[in-house]
mmCIF file of C-alpha atoms in Angstrom:
data_model
loop_
_atom_site.group_PDB
_atom_site.id
_atom_site.type_symbol
_atom_site.label_atom_id
_atom_site.label_comp_id
_atom_site.label_asym_id
_atom_site.label_seq_id
_atom_site.Cartn_x
_atom_site.Cartn_y
_atom_site.Cartn_z
ATOM 1 C CA UNK A 5 61.606 -110.464 -71.877
ATOM 2 C CA UNK A 6 57.967 -111.421 -72.418
ATOM 3 C CA UNK A 7 55.602 -110.284 -69.676
ATOM 4 C CA UNK A 8 54.467 -113.303 -67.629
ATOM 5 C CA UNK A 9 50.929 -114.375 -68.457
ATOM 6 C CA UNK A 10 49.836 -114.224 -64.822
ATOM 7 C CA UNK A 11 50.233 -110.438 -64.831
ATOM 8 C CA UNK A 12 47.317 -110.193 -67.239
ATOM 9 C CA UNK A 13 45.391 -113.370 -66.475
ATOM 10 C CA UNK A 14 45.378 -113.774 -62.710
ATOM 11 C CA UNK A 15 43.788 -111.134 -60.413
ATOM 12 C CA UNK A 16 46.203 -109.755 -57.822
ATOM 13 C CA UNK A 17 45.160 -109.550 -54.158
ATOM 14 C CA UNK A 18 46.232 -106.142 -52.820
ATOM 15 C CA UNK A 19 48.479 -106.663 -49.763
ATOM 16 C CA UNK A 20 47.309 -110.269 -49.752
ATOM 17 C CA UNK A 21 43.778 -111.545 -49.295
ATOM 18 C CA UNK A 22 43.261 -109.643 -46.061
ATOM 19 C CA UNK A 23 40.224 -109.303 -43.830
ATOM 20 C CA UNK A 24 40.967 -107.505 -40.595
ATOM 21 C CA UNK A 25 37.701 -108.526 -38.926
ATOM 22 C CA UNK A 26 38.658 -112.165 -39.416
ATOM 23 C CA UNK A 27 42.096 -111.630 -37.907
ATOM 24 C CA UNK A 28 43.860 -111.454 -41.265
ATOM 25 C CA UNK A 29 45.542 -108.033 -41.589
ATOM 26 C CA UNK A 30 47.105 -106.587 -44.719
ATOM 27 C CA UNK A 31 50.650 -107.655 -45.644
ATOM 28 C CA UNK A 32 50.550 -110.535 -43.172
ATOM 29 C CA UNK A 33 51.590 -114.143 -43.668
ATOM 30 C CA UNK A 34 47.955 -115.126 -43.096
ATOM 31 C CA UNK A 35 46.849 -112.813 -45.934
ATOM 32 C CA UNK A 36 49.425 -114.276 -48.283
ATOM 33 C CA UNK A 37 48.481 -117.840 -47.392
ATOM 34 C CA UNK A 38 44.826 -116.980 -48.004
ATOM 35 C CA UNK A 39 45.599 -115.507 -51.428
ATOM 36 C CA UNK A 40 47.602 -118.558 -52.444
ATOM 37 C CA UNK A 41 44.910 -120.923 -51.165
ATOM 38 C CA UNK A 42 42.269 -119.032 -53.174
ATOM 39 C CA UNK A 43 44.342 -119.216 -56.352
ATOM 40 C CA UNK A 44 45.148 -115.513 -56.687
ATOM 41 C CA UNK A 45 48.395 -113.681 -57.277
ATOM 42 C CA UNK A 46 49.306 -111.243 -54.512
ATOM 43 C CA UNK A 47 50.807 -107.780 -54.143
ATOM 44 C CA UNK A 48 53.010 -106.824 -51.190
ATOM 45 C CA UNK A 49 54.989 -103.778 -50.050
ATOM 46 C CA UNK A 50 58.607 -103.742 -48.897
ATOM 47 C CA UNK A 51 60.816 -101.340 -46.931
ATOM 48 C CA UNK A 52 64.176 -101.538 -45.185
ATOM 49 C CA UNK A 53 64.587 -101.839 -41.429
ATOM 50 C CA UNK A 54 67.283 -99.952 -39.529
ATOM 51 C CA UNK A 55 69.637 -102.899 -40.061
ATOM 52 C CA UNK A 56 68.884 -103.218 -43.799
ATOM 53 C CA UNK A 57 66.515 -106.183 -43.630
ATOM 54 C CA UNK A 58 63.757 -106.150 -46.241
ATOM 55 C CA UNK A 59 60.478 -105.960 -44.307
ATOM 56 C CA UNK A 60 56.961 -106.422 -45.697
ATOM 57 C CA UNK A 61 55.067 -103.346 -44.536
ATOM 58 C CA UNK A 62 53.165 -100.598 -46.323
ATOM 59 C CA UNK A 63 53.492 -97.424 -44.244
ATOM 60 C CA UNK A 64 56.652 -95.511 -43.428
ATOM 61 C CA UNK A 65 55.429 -95.149 -39.844
ATOM 62 C CA UNK A 66 54.350 -97.899 -37.462
ATOM 63 C CA UNK A 67 51.336 -96.126 -35.935
ATOM 64 C CA UNK A 68 48.434 -97.286 -38.134
ATOM 65 C CA UNK A 69 49.339 -100.927 -38.490
ATOM 66 C CA UNK A 70 51.378 -101.760 -35.389
ATOM 67 C CA UNK A 71 50.037 -99.205 -32.903
ATOM 68 C CA UNK A 72 53.548 -98.009 -32.103
ATOM 69 C CA UNK A 73 55.336 -94.686 -32.578
ATOM 70 C CA UNK A 74 58.360 -94.557 -34.853
ATOM 71 C CA UNK A 75 59.406 -95.449 -38.385
ATOM 72 C CA UNK A 76 60.281 -98.769 -39.989
ATOM 73 C CA UNK A 77 63.629 -97.456 -41.232
ATOM 74 C CA UNK A 78 64.585 -96.520 -37.650
ATOM 75 C CA UNK A 79 63.676 -99.898 -36.097
ATOM 76 C CA UNK A 80 65.677 -103.131 -36.069
ATOM 77 C CA UNK A 81 64.232 -106.127 -37.881
ATOM 78 C CA UNK A 82 64.188 -108.259 -34.727
ATOM 79 C CA UNK A 83 61.987 -105.682 -33.013
ATOM 80 C CA UNK A 84 59.725 -105.264 -36.045
ATOM 81 C CA UNK A 85 59.155 -109.020 -36.265
ATOM 82 C CA UNK A 86 57.792 -109.012 -32.714
ATOM 83 C CA UNK A 87 55.210 -106.277 -33.410
ATOM 84 C CA UNK A 88 51.614 -107.384 -33.904
ATOM 85 C CA UNK A 89 49.590 -106.102 -36.840
ATOM 86 C CA UNK A 90 46.506 -104.336 -35.518
ATOM 87 C CA UNK A 91 45.097 -106.436 -32.697
ATOM 88 C CA UNK A 92 45.764 -109.821 -34.307
ATOM 89 C CA UNK A 93 48.205 -112.649 -33.717
ATOM 90 C CA UNK A 94 50.004 -111.750 -36.959
ATOM 91 C CA UNK A 95 53.376 -109.986 -36.790
ATOM 92 C CA UNK A 96 55.386 -107.972 -39.313
ATOM 93 C CA UNK A 97 57.124 -110.394 -41.702
ATOM 94 C CA UNK A 98 60.358 -110.083 -43.607
ATOM 95 C CA UNK A 99 60.432 -110.651 -47.349
ATOM 96 C CA UNK A 100 62.304 -113.892 -46.622
ATOM 97 C CA UNK A 101 59.405 -114.984 -44.388
ATOM 98 C CA UNK A 102 56.930 -114.358 -47.209
ATOM 99 C CA UNK A 103 59.027 -116.204 -49.781
ATOM 100 C CA UNK A 104 59.301 -119.209 -47.475
ATOM 101 C CA UNK A 105 55.551 -119.150 -46.760
ATOM 102 C CA UNK A 106 54.359 -118.790 -50.360
ATOM 103 C CA UNK A 107 57.136 -121.036 -51.703
ATOM 104 C CA UNK A 108 56.161 -120.578 -55.346
ATOM 105 C CA UNK A 109 52.500 -121.545 -54.890
ATOM 106 C CA UNK A 110 51.269 -118.196 -56.254
ATOM 107 C CA UNK A 111 52.770 -115.230 -58.106
ATOM 108 C CA UNK A 112 54.158 -112.274 -56.136
ATOM 109 C CA UNK A 113 54.026 -108.637 -57.214
ATOM 110 C CA UNK A 114 56.489 -106.749 -55.006
ATOM 111 C CA UNK A 115 56.133 -102.981 -54.633
ATOM 112 C CA UNK A 116 59.260 -101.226 -53.438
ATOM 113 C CA UNK A 117 58.182 -98.328 -51.216
ATOM 114 C CA UNK A 118 60.687 -95.876 -52.627
ATOM 115 C CA UNK A 119 59.112 -92.827 -54.258
ATOM 116 C CA UNK A 120 62.389 -91.252 -55.324
ATOM 117 C CA UNK A 121 62.947 -89.467 -52.017
ATOM 118 C CA UNK A 122 65.327 -92.151 -50.716
ATOM 119 C CA UNK A 123 68.618 -93.296 -52.250
ATOM 120 C CA UNK A 124 68.125 -95.916 -54.923
ATOM 121 C CA UNK A 125 70.155 -99.063 -54.366
ATOM 122 C CA UNK A 126 69.988 -100.462 -50.810
ATOM 123 C CA UNK A 127 66.349 -101.589 -50.855
ATOM 124 C CA UNK A 128 66.527 -102.663 -54.477
ATOM 125 C CA UNK A 129 69.677 -104.732 -53.906
ATOM 126 C CA UNK A 130 68.089 -106.322 -50.844
ATOM 127 C CA UNK A 131 65.037 -107.384 -52.845
ATOM 128 C CA UNK A 132 67.154 -108.720 -55.714
ATOM 129 C CA UNK A 133 69.313 -110.703 -53.282
ATOM 130 C CA UNK A 134 66.271 -112.199 -51.556
ATOM 131 C CA UNK A 135 64.899 -113.292 -54.926
ATOM 132 C CA UNK A 136 68.170 -114.692 -56.263
ATOM 133 C CA UNK A 137 67.339 -118.276 -55.324
ATOM 134 C CA UNK A 138 63.560 -117.993 -55.365
ATOM 135 C CA UNK A 139 61.938 -120.187 -57.988
ATOM 136 C CA UNK A 140 58.344 -118.937 -57.881
ATOM 137 C CA UNK A 141 56.743 -116.418 -60.263
ATOM 138 C CA UNK A 142 57.514 -112.843 -59.235
ATOM 139 C CA UNK A 143 57.587 -109.273 -60.577
ATOM 140 C CA UNK A 144 58.676 -105.939 -59.088
ATOM 141 C CA UNK A 145 57.157 -102.464 -59.355
ATOM 142 C CA UNK A 146 57.603 -98.950 -58.008
ATOM 143 C CA UNK A 147 56.310 -95.405 -58.319
ATOM 144 C CA UNK A 148 59.907 -94.230 -58.865
ATOM 145 C CA UNK A 149 61.217 -94.594 -62.432
ATOM 146 C CA UNK A 150 64.741 -94.635 -60.975
ATOM 147 C CA UNK A 151 63.846 -97.841 -59.121
ATOM 148 C CA UNK A 152 62.493 -99.405 -62.315
ATOM 149 C CA UNK A 153 65.723 -98.347 -64.024
ATOM 150 C CA UNK A 154 67.790 -100.003 -61.266
ATOM 151 C CA UNK A 155 66.118 -103.329 -62.006
ATOM 152 C CA UNK A 156 66.592 -102.852 -65.754
ATOM 153 C CA UNK A 157 70.320 -102.442 -65.182
ATOM 154 C CA UNK A 158 70.989 -104.833 -62.306
ATOM 155 C CA UNK A 159 68.275 -107.515 -62.424
ATOM 156 C CA UNK A 160 66.852 -107.536 -65.968
ATOM 157 C CA UNK A 161 65.544 -111.080 -65.500
ATOM 158 C CA UNK A 162 62.871 -109.765 -63.106
ATOM 159 C CA UNK A 163 59.735 -108.378 -64.787
ATOM 160 C CA UNK A 164 59.474 -104.705 -63.791
ATOM 161 C CA UNK A 165 56.533 -102.331 -63.726
ATOM 162 C CA UNK A 166 55.861 -98.629 -63.334
ATOM 163 C CA UNK A 167 53.164 -97.600 -60.845
ATOM 164 C CA UNK A 168 51.483 -94.265 -61.534
ATOM 165 C CA UNK A 169 48.503 -92.056 -60.830
ATOM 166 C CA UNK A 170 47.180 -88.734 -62.045
ATOM 167 C CA UNK A 171 49.771 -85.954 -62.018
ATOM 168 C CA UNK A 172 49.894 -84.223 -58.650
ATOM 169 C CA UNK A 173 48.072 -87.001 -56.765
ATOM 170 C CA UNK A 174 51.082 -88.746 -55.251
ATOM 171 C CA UNK A 175 51.171 -87.182 -51.785
ATOM 172 C CA UNK A 176 54.554 -88.696 -50.943
ATOM 173 C CA UNK A 177 56.279 -86.288 -53.361
ATOM 174 C CA UNK A 178 56.598 -82.516 -53.150
ATOM 175 C CA UNK A 179 55.937 -80.282 -56.182
ATOM 176 C CA UNK A 180 59.471 -80.601 -57.657
ATOM 177 C CA UNK A 181 59.306 -84.357 -57.152
ATOM 178 C CA UNK A 182 55.945 -84.522 -58.926
ATOM 179 C CA UNK A 183 57.367 -82.540 -61.842
ATOM 180 C CA UNK A 184 60.374 -84.823 -62.120
ATOM 181 C CA UNK A 185 58.159 -87.907 -61.918
ATOM 182 C CA UNK A 186 55.969 -86.620 -64.762
ATOM 183 C CA UNK A 187 59.033 -85.954 -66.912
ATOM 184 C CA UNK A 188 60.491 -89.409 -66.251
ATOM 185 C CA UNK A 189 57.195 -91.116 -67.012
ATOM 186 C CA UNK A 190 56.901 -89.214 -70.286
ATOM 187 C CA UNK A 191 60.422 -90.308 -71.221
ATOM 188 C CA UNK A 192 59.739 -93.963 -70.323
ATOM 189 C CA UNK A 193 62.658 -94.019 -67.883
ATOM 190 C CA UNK A 194 63.433 -97.567 -66.781
ATOM 191 C CA UNK A 195 61.724 -99.188 -69.777
ATOM 192 C CA UNK A 196 58.923 -100.742 -67.688
ATOM 193 C CA UNK A 197 57.386 -103.912 -69.089
ATOM 194 C CA UNK A 198 53.983 -103.200 -67.561
ATOM 195 C CA UNK A 199 52.125 -100.314 -65.929
ATOM 196 C CA UNK A 200 50.030 -100.323 -62.739
ATOM 197 C CA UNK A 201 47.669 -97.342 -62.746
ATOM 198 C CA UNK A 202 45.188 -95.784 -60.318
ATOM 199 C CA UNK A 203 41.722 -97.088 -61.214
ATOM 200 C CA UNK A 204 40.145 -93.705 -60.452
ATOM 201 C CA UNK A 205 42.012 -91.994 -63.285
ATOM 202 C CA UNK A 206 41.764 -94.454 -66.166
ATOM 203 C CA UNK A 207 42.458 -93.995 -68.984
ATOM 204 C CA UNK A 208 45.551 -91.804 -69.066
ATOM 205 C CA UNK A 209 48.099 -90.921 -71.736
ATOM 206 C CA UNK A 210 50.534 -93.315 -70.025
ATOM 207 C CA UNK A 211 48.148 -96.282 -70.075
ATOM 208 C CA UNK A 212 46.971 -95.566 -73.615
ATOM 209 C CA UNK A 213 50.579 -95.470 -74.807
ATOM 210 C CA UNK A 214 51.505 -98.599 -72.869
ATOM 211 C CA UNK A 215 48.713 -100.683 -74.347
ATOM 212 C CA UNK A 216 49.407 -99.352 -77.852
ATOM 213 C CA UNK A 217 52.995 -100.551 -77.410
ATOM 214 C CA UNK A 218 51.879 -103.964 -76.207
ATOM 215 C CA UNK A 219 52.630 -103.433 -72.516
ATOM 216 C CA UNK A 220 49.828 -104.580 -70.186
ATOM 217 C CA UNK A 221 48.109 -102.318 -67.672
ATOM 218 C CA UNK A 222 47.121 -103.424 -64.176
ATOM 219 C CA UNK A 223 44.787 -101.202 -62.187
ATOM 220 C CA UNK A 224 44.758 -100.488 -58.447
ATOM 221 C CA UNK A 225 42.919 -100.633 -56.170
ATOM 222 C CA UNK A 226 39.736 -102.217 -57.529
ATOM 223 C CA UNK A 227 37.143 -102.726 -54.797
ATOM 224 C CA UNK A 228 34.021 -103.972 -56.591
ATOM 225 C CA UNK A 229 32.796 -105.809 -59.664
ATOM 226 C CA UNK A 230 31.173 -102.595 -60.891
ATOM 227 C CA UNK A 231 34.424 -100.663 -60.577
ATOM 228 C CA UNK A 232 36.277 -103.340 -62.511
ATOM 229 C CA UNK A 233 33.587 -103.415 -65.203
ATOM 230 C CA UNK A 234 34.200 -99.686 -65.773
ATOM 231 C CA UNK A 235 37.986 -100.039 -65.717
ATOM 232 C CA UNK A 236 38.214 -103.170 -67.844
ATOM 233 C CA UNK A 237 38.103 -101.257 -71.123
ATOM 234 C CA UNK A 238 41.381 -99.566 -70.186
ATOM 235 C CA UNK A 239 43.247 -102.184 -68.121
ATOM 236 C CA UNK A 240 44.114 -105.853 -68.373
ATOM 237 C CA UNK A 241 44.018 -107.068 -64.777
ATOM 238 C CA UNK A 242 42.809 -105.824 -61.368
ATOM 239 C CA UNK A 243 44.822 -105.385 -58.211
ATOM 240 C CA UNK A 244 41.880 -105.831 -55.848
ATOM 241 C CA UNK A 245 40.707 -105.817 -52.238
ATOM 242 C CA UNK A 246 37.409 -106.168 -50.318
ATOM 243 C CA UNK A 247 35.980 -108.055 -53.312
ATOM 244 C CA UNK A 248 36.827 -111.365 -54.924
ATOM 245 C CA UNK A 249 37.001 -111.345 -58.717
ATOM 246 C CA UNK A 250 36.573 -114.538 -60.663
ATOM 247 C CA UNK A 251 39.793 -116.360 -61.406
ATOM 248 C CA UNK A 252 38.921 -116.606 -65.088
ATOM 249 C CA UNK A 253 37.146 -114.136 -67.342
#
């Protein structure tokens, strides 16, 4: 499968085009509408609720974004959908909500929040099922090579990417998990079609190899024109926030 052109030619708004001070929190329907209206692609994060609904939410816990104790995986979708993001009118959406809102108007880059600690399959199958009838441009990505491998085996029609950072910097994994991740990345487990790499650690052996093999590199999270100017020699497209890159060039 050829990598879609938007992955290299259209800047990607990190968690949507959010601006908390304007009442537009990250990973909200308002942020995704704003990104689509501005002509950008958008990145979003997904997790499972207690009743196996795919929710759009970054953190494992609810505290930072919803001001509640508890974990997403321990809370029913109906309850999550009533929770307000920060102090705004926006509530936690499902992936189905986002798909209906964007409706193909802009590309979606979906990060599955599975780092290899959780079983691979339930979240991945939920995302694939939600996308089965979706006709807009979309790609999936994960830090876990096993997740990328799941999509290679079960949904090869979806463009898939490997997210990575400098060895030892992924706080969600313990030391054995970091070691296993490094080994899987070296082996190219999952045959990712693109790489999304931490802008603070470009270039890396992984990104150099990817570009030499013709696989594009996106870089996260780019927060200024100056930062992108430094990263541009080693990456093909920014995943950005708190700054608006030009749509062309």
